[in-house]
Short mmCIF file of C-alpha atoms in Angstrom, two decimals:
data_model
loop_
_atom_site.label_atom_id
_atom_site.label_comp_id
_atom_site.label_asym_id
_atom_site.label_seq_id
_atom_site.Cartn_x
_atom_site.Cartn_y
_atom_site.Cartn_z
CA MET Q 1 41.08 87.54 70.07
CA ASP Q 2 42.26 88.01 66.23
CA LYS Q 3 45.46 90.56 65.02
CA GLN Q 4 42.43 93.26 63.75
CA ALA Q 5 40.03 92.88 67.31
CA ILE Q 6 43.14 93.93 69.28
CA ILE Q 7 44.38 96.63 66.89
CA ASP Q 8 40.76 97.81 67.16
CA ARG Q 9 41.00 97.97 70.61
CA ILE Q 10 44.58 99.03 71.52
CA LYS Q 11 43.65 102.39 68.62
CA GLU Q 12 39.48 102.20 71.53
CA HIS Q 13 42.07 103.51 74.45
CA LYS Q 14 44.97 105.13 73.04
CA LYS Q 15 42.50 108.48 74.23
CA GLN Q 16 45.22 110.96 74.05
CA PRO Q 17 44.88 112.63 70.71
CA ASN Q 18 47.55 115.51 71.59
CA LEU Q 19 49.95 112.61 73.06
CA ARG Q 20 53.14 112.53 70.76
CA TYR Q 21 56.80 111.13 72.20
CA GLN Q 22 58.72 113.23 69.31
CA LEU Q 23 57.83 115.86 71.18
CA LYS Q 24 60.11 114.65 74.51
CA GLU Q 25 63.13 113.85 72.11
CA LYS Q 26 62.86 116.65 70.19
CA VAL Q 27 62.93 118.93 73.74
CA GLU Q 28 65.87 116.90 74.97
CA ALA Q 29 68.10 117.53 71.70
CA PHE Q 30 66.43 120.79 71.84
CA THR Q 31 67.97 120.84 75.56
CA ASP Q 32 71.38 119.58 74.77
CA ARG Q 33 72.19 121.92 71.61
CA LEU Q 34 70.81 125.27 73.79
CA PHE Q 35 73.42 124.09 76.88
CA TYR Q 36 76.43 123.45 74.48
CA THR Q 37 75.25 126.88 72.60
CA LEU Q 38 75.96 128.67 76.24
CA PHE Q 39 78.76 126.33 77.21
CA ASP Q 40 81.13 124.92 74.69
CA ILE Q 41 83.84 127.30 73.68
CA ASP Q 42 83.72 124.97 70.39
CA THR Q 43 79.93 125.00 69.17
CA PRO Q 44 78.66 128.31 67.29
CA VAL Q 45 76.71 130.89 68.47
CA GLU Q 46 75.04 132.80 65.80
CA THR Q 47 74.55 129.42 63.68
CA ASN Q 48 73.11 127.46 67.25
CA LEU Q 49 71.20 129.65 67.88
CA ALA Q 50 69.29 129.23 64.00
CA GLU Q 51 69.03 126.05 64.76
CA LEU Q 52 67.99 126.41 67.85
CA GLU Q 53 64.66 128.65 66.34
CA ALA Q 54 63.73 126.52 64.08
CA THR Q 55 63.26 123.32 66.27
CA PHE Q 56 61.86 126.06 69.01
CA SER Q 57 59.01 126.34 65.90
CA VAL Q 58 58.72 122.50 65.57
CA LEU Q 59 58.02 121.86 69.46
CA ALA Q 60 55.09 124.60 70.20
CA ASP Q 61 53.49 122.71 67.05
CA LEU Q 62 54.09 119.96 68.91
CA ALA Q 63 53.37 121.31 72.77
CA CYS Q 64 50.59 124.30 72.05
CA TRP Q 65 47.09 122.59 71.25
CA GLU Q 66 45.38 125.72 71.74
CA VAL Q 67 45.28 127.40 67.86
CA GLU Q 68 44.72 131.20 69.86
CA ARG Q 69 47.82 130.67 72.34
CA PRO Q 70 50.73 132.45 69.64
CA CYS Q 71 53.64 130.33 71.19
CA LYS Q 72 56.21 130.55 68.15
CA LYS Q 73 56.34 134.20 69.56
CA VAL Q 74 57.92 133.03 72.43
CA TRP Q 75 61.29 132.50 70.86
CA GLU Q 76 61.65 136.24 70.71
CA ASN Q 77 61.16 137.14 73.97
CA TYR Q 78 63.14 134.31 75.31
CA VAL Q 79 66.33 134.65 73.35
CA VAL Q 80 66.52 137.94 75.01
CA LYS Q 81 67.02 136.28 78.23
CA LEU Q 82 70.46 134.22 77.12
CA PRO Q 83 72.82 136.55 78.24
CA GLN Q 84 71.05 137.09 81.56
CA VAL Q 85 71.07 133.40 82.08
CA LEU Q 86 74.07 132.73 81.25
CA GLU Q 87 75.52 135.20 83.95
CA SER Q 88 73.13 134.06 86.62
CA LEU Q 89 75.14 130.21 85.85
CA ASN Q 90 78.22 131.96 85.65
CA LEU Q 91 77.68 132.91 89.31
CA ASP Q 92 76.09 129.63 90.41
CA ALA Q 93 79.63 127.68 88.62
CA GLU Q 94 81.76 130.60 90.77
CA ALA Q 95 79.77 129.66 93.96
CA ILE Q 96 80.28 126.20 93.88
CA VAL Q 97 84.41 126.31 93.04
CA ASP Q 98 84.56 128.99 96.03
CA CYS Q 99 82.57 126.73 97.98
CA ASP Q 100 83.50 122.82 97.76
CA PRO Q 101 87.57 122.61 98.72
CA ALA Q 102 87.33 119.57 96.23
CA SER Q 103 86.31 121.31 92.78
CA LEU Q 104 89.52 121.55 91.30
CA SER Q 105 88.46 124.00 88.22
CA ILE Q 106 85.55 125.74 87.01
CA GLU Q 107 85.79 123.68 83.86
CA GLU Q 108 85.37 121.39 85.82
CA VAL Q 109 82.71 122.49 87.77
CA TYR Q 110 80.95 123.17 84.88
CA MET Q 111 81.13 119.48 82.89
CA ALA Q 112 81.27 117.62 85.98
CA TYR Q 113 79.17 118.58 89.04
CA PRO Q 114 75.81 117.33 88.01
CA GLY Q 115 73.88 119.88 90.98
CA PHE Q 116 75.63 122.69 88.30
CA TYR Q 117 73.57 120.84 85.11
CA ALA Q 118 70.62 120.25 86.69
CA ILE Q 119 70.72 124.34 88.01
CA ALA Q 120 71.29 125.34 84.11
CA ILE Q 121 68.42 123.38 82.78
CA TYR Q 122 66.57 124.80 85.45
CA ARG Q 123 67.53 128.32 84.38
CA LEU Q 124 66.81 127.49 80.87
CA ALA Q 125 63.58 126.10 81.77
CA HIS Q 126 61.87 128.78 84.31
CA GLU Q 127 62.16 131.61 81.56
CA LEU Q 128 59.91 129.67 79.59
CA TYR Q 129 57.55 128.79 82.46
CA ASP Q 130 57.35 132.32 83.25
CA MET Q 131 56.22 132.81 79.78
CA GLY Q 132 53.22 130.06 79.97
CA LEU Q 133 55.00 127.54 77.17
CA PRO Q 134 52.90 124.57 77.92
CA LEU Q 135 54.63 121.08 78.61
CA VAL Q 136 58.54 122.01 77.04
CA PRO Q 137 60.09 123.55 80.20
CA ARG Q 138 58.84 120.28 83.11
CA LEU Q 139 60.40 117.85 79.82
CA MET Q 140 63.45 119.97 80.21
CA THR Q 141 63.86 119.88 84.20
CA GLU Q 142 62.37 116.00 84.26
CA TYR Q 143 65.44 115.21 81.25
CA ALA Q 144 67.55 116.88 84.01
CA HIS Q 145 65.96 114.75 86.69
CA ARG Q 146 67.03 111.55 84.74
CA GLN Q 147 70.41 112.43 84.12
CA THR Q 148 71.59 113.90 87.65
CA GLY Q 149 68.62 112.89 90.20
CA VAL Q 150 67.79 116.54 91.30
CA ASP Q 151 64.17 117.28 90.92
CA ILE Q 152 63.90 121.09 90.15
CA ASN Q 153 59.96 122.08 88.96
CA PRO Q 154 60.78 124.76 86.48
CA GLY Q 155 58.17 126.54 88.12
CA ALA Q 156 61.08 127.23 91.38
CA GLN Q 157 61.99 130.78 91.80
CA ILE Q 158 65.75 130.53 92.26
CA GLY Q 159 68.58 133.67 93.24
CA LYS Q 160 71.77 134.60 92.71
CA SER Q 161 75.27 131.72 93.13
CA PHE Q 162 72.90 128.51 94.29
CA PHE Q 163 75.05 125.58 94.80
CA ILE Q 164 74.19 121.81 94.83
CA ASP Q 165 76.28 119.77 96.36
CA HIS Q 166 76.07 115.86 95.36
CA ALA Q 167 73.08 116.56 94.14
CA THR Q 168 71.31 112.89 93.97
CA GLY Q 169 67.93 112.76 96.07
CA VAL Q 170 67.12 116.71 95.91
CA VAL Q 171 63.60 117.42 95.33
CA ILE Q 172 62.43 121.31 94.61
CA GLY Q 173 58.94 122.37 94.47
CA GLU Q 174 56.86 124.11 92.03
CA THR Q 175 56.11 127.08 94.30
CA ALA Q 176 59.65 127.23 96.59
CA ILE Q 177 61.42 130.64 96.59
CA ILE Q 178 65.18 130.30 97.62
CA LYS Q 179 67.36 133.37 97.56
CA ASN Q 180 70.34 134.72 97.25
CA ASN Q 181 74.02 132.84 98.52
CA VAL Q 182 72.46 129.41 99.28
CA LYS Q 183 73.98 126.09 99.33
CA ILE Q 184 72.04 122.55 99.40
CA TYR Q 185 73.84 118.81 99.69
CA GLN Q 186 72.33 115.56 98.69
CA GLY Q 187 68.50 114.30 99.35
CA VAL Q 188 67.92 117.83 100.69
CA THR Q 189 63.62 117.79 100.28
CA LEU Q 190 61.24 121.78 99.59
CA GLY Q 191 58.14 120.54 99.31
CA ALA Q 192 54.39 120.11 99.92
CA LEU Q 193 52.80 119.55 103.95
CA TYR Q 194 50.28 117.40 102.33
CA VAL Q 195 49.41 117.08 97.91
CA ALA Q 196 45.51 118.25 97.01
CA LYS Q 197 44.58 119.05 93.34
CA LYS Q 198 42.45 121.88 95.19
CA LEU Q 199 46.10 123.92 96.35
CA GLN Q 200 46.87 124.24 92.51
CA ARG Q 201 47.16 127.69 92.71
CA THR Q 202 48.52 128.65 96.43
CA LYS Q 203 52.21 128.73 97.59
CA ARG Q 204 52.68 125.17 99.14
CA HIS Q 205 56.47 124.77 99.13
CA PRO Q 206 59.16 126.82 101.64
CA THR Q 207 60.87 129.51 101.12
CA ILE Q 208 64.82 130.09 102.19
CA GLU Q 209 66.09 133.32 102.78
CA ASN Q 210 69.84 134.59 101.95
CA ASN Q 211 73.00 132.68 102.68
CA VAL Q 212 70.87 129.64 104.46
CA THR Q 213 72.78 125.91 104.68
CA ILE Q 214 71.14 122.95 104.27
CA TYR Q 215 72.74 119.96 104.87
CA ALA Q 216 72.23 116.70 103.37
CA ASN Q 217 68.28 114.29 103.72
CA ALA Q 218 67.12 117.22 105.69
CA THR Q 219 63.35 117.73 105.26
CA ILE Q 220 61.46 121.08 104.52
CA LEU Q 221 57.97 121.18 103.90
CA GLY Q 222 55.25 123.56 103.46
CA GLY Q 223 54.15 127.39 102.25
CA ASN Q 224 53.82 129.39 105.00
CA THR Q 225 57.37 127.84 106.04
CA THR Q 226 60.26 130.32 106.14
CA ILE Q 227 63.46 129.43 107.23
CA GLY Q 228 65.56 132.95 108.29
CA GLU Q 229 68.51 134.43 106.45
CA ASN Q 230 72.11 132.95 107.76
CA SER Q 231 70.60 130.05 109.05
CA ILE Q 232 72.06 126.04 108.59
CA ILE Q 233 70.33 122.92 108.57
CA GLY Q 234 71.95 120.29 109.91
CA GLY Q 235 71.10 116.60 107.90
CA ASN Q 236 67.90 114.94 108.67
CA ALA Q 237 66.15 117.67 110.08
CA TRP Q 238 62.62 117.51 109.35
CA ILE Q 239 60.88 121.27 109.45
CA THR Q 240 57.39 122.53 109.26
CA GLU Q 241 57.74 125.40 110.99
CA SER Q 242 59.89 128.62 109.99
CA VAL Q 243 63.25 129.21 111.06
CA PRO Q 244 63.90 132.67 112.84
CA PRO Q 245 67.44 134.34 111.27
CA ASN Q 246 71.08 133.14 112.28
CA SER Q 247 69.70 129.53 113.68
CA THR Q 248 70.62 126.91 113.87
CA VAL Q 249 68.57 123.17 113.54
CA PHE Q 250 70.30 120.27 113.96
CA HIS Q 251 68.87 116.61 114.32
CA THR Q 252 70.32 114.31 117.16
CA PRO Q 253 69.62 110.72 116.67
CA GLU Q 254 70.13 108.29 119.55
CA ILE Q 255 73.48 106.75 118.71
CA LYS Q 256 74.37 103.15 120.96
CA ILE Q 257 77.34 101.20 121.13
CA LYS Q 258 78.01 98.17 122.22
CA THR Q 259 81.31 97.02 122.56
CA LEU Q 260 81.59 92.76 122.49
CA PRO Q 261 83.57 90.83 124.29
CA ASN Q 262 87.00 89.76 123.46
CA ALA Q 263 86.43 86.02 121.08
CA ILE Q 264 87.99 83.55 123.67
#
């Protein structure tokens, strides 16, 4: 097969006319600038908001393939949400400082805690998800996923003062509902009982009520599963049914210790 034939075959199989990877790259740059605008004391807010608006216009052109959808107008509604998002994130940071004895300062939380970063990008993406902007919110949370190991779908609904400790391996599905003052640890999955395309418009992921703590590697599945308020879910628990308020759920593995005879 000659060179031109190879080129022609490749072009023949490039079937997605709207697949432009520059969108992914520009979303990542937009996400970084947005994060710095909200938190970095040396980043000028006014200047950066103007640059973010210009970048967002480019993202809208790349992501909105349907001419009828006025994606560029989303920015006007989004920017007014940013103070409220920042207020929520400050509460998340304070919850981490209050709950984690290893945290030495709130500045450490903002700069060094992967759980906080993942929550921050989720909250910023969630507002765009609610406004119906295609693809961009998912690219934002996948960017955070790649950096932190935390996979939060932008469609999830998360309340105030949310705390993810250690972070790595956490998965929170699109229709999960997490209420206020919830703490979760590494490896926790809030997922679906099973996957089928016909369930796209249904609630597939669990609801976590106020003041719940979920320890490492617990798995909670199903759209009808609710963890009642003030409950504690122990590590490695597998839950597919609702748990009443004020409950403690734990997994008890069988552990055997064999003592070897002293070497002669």
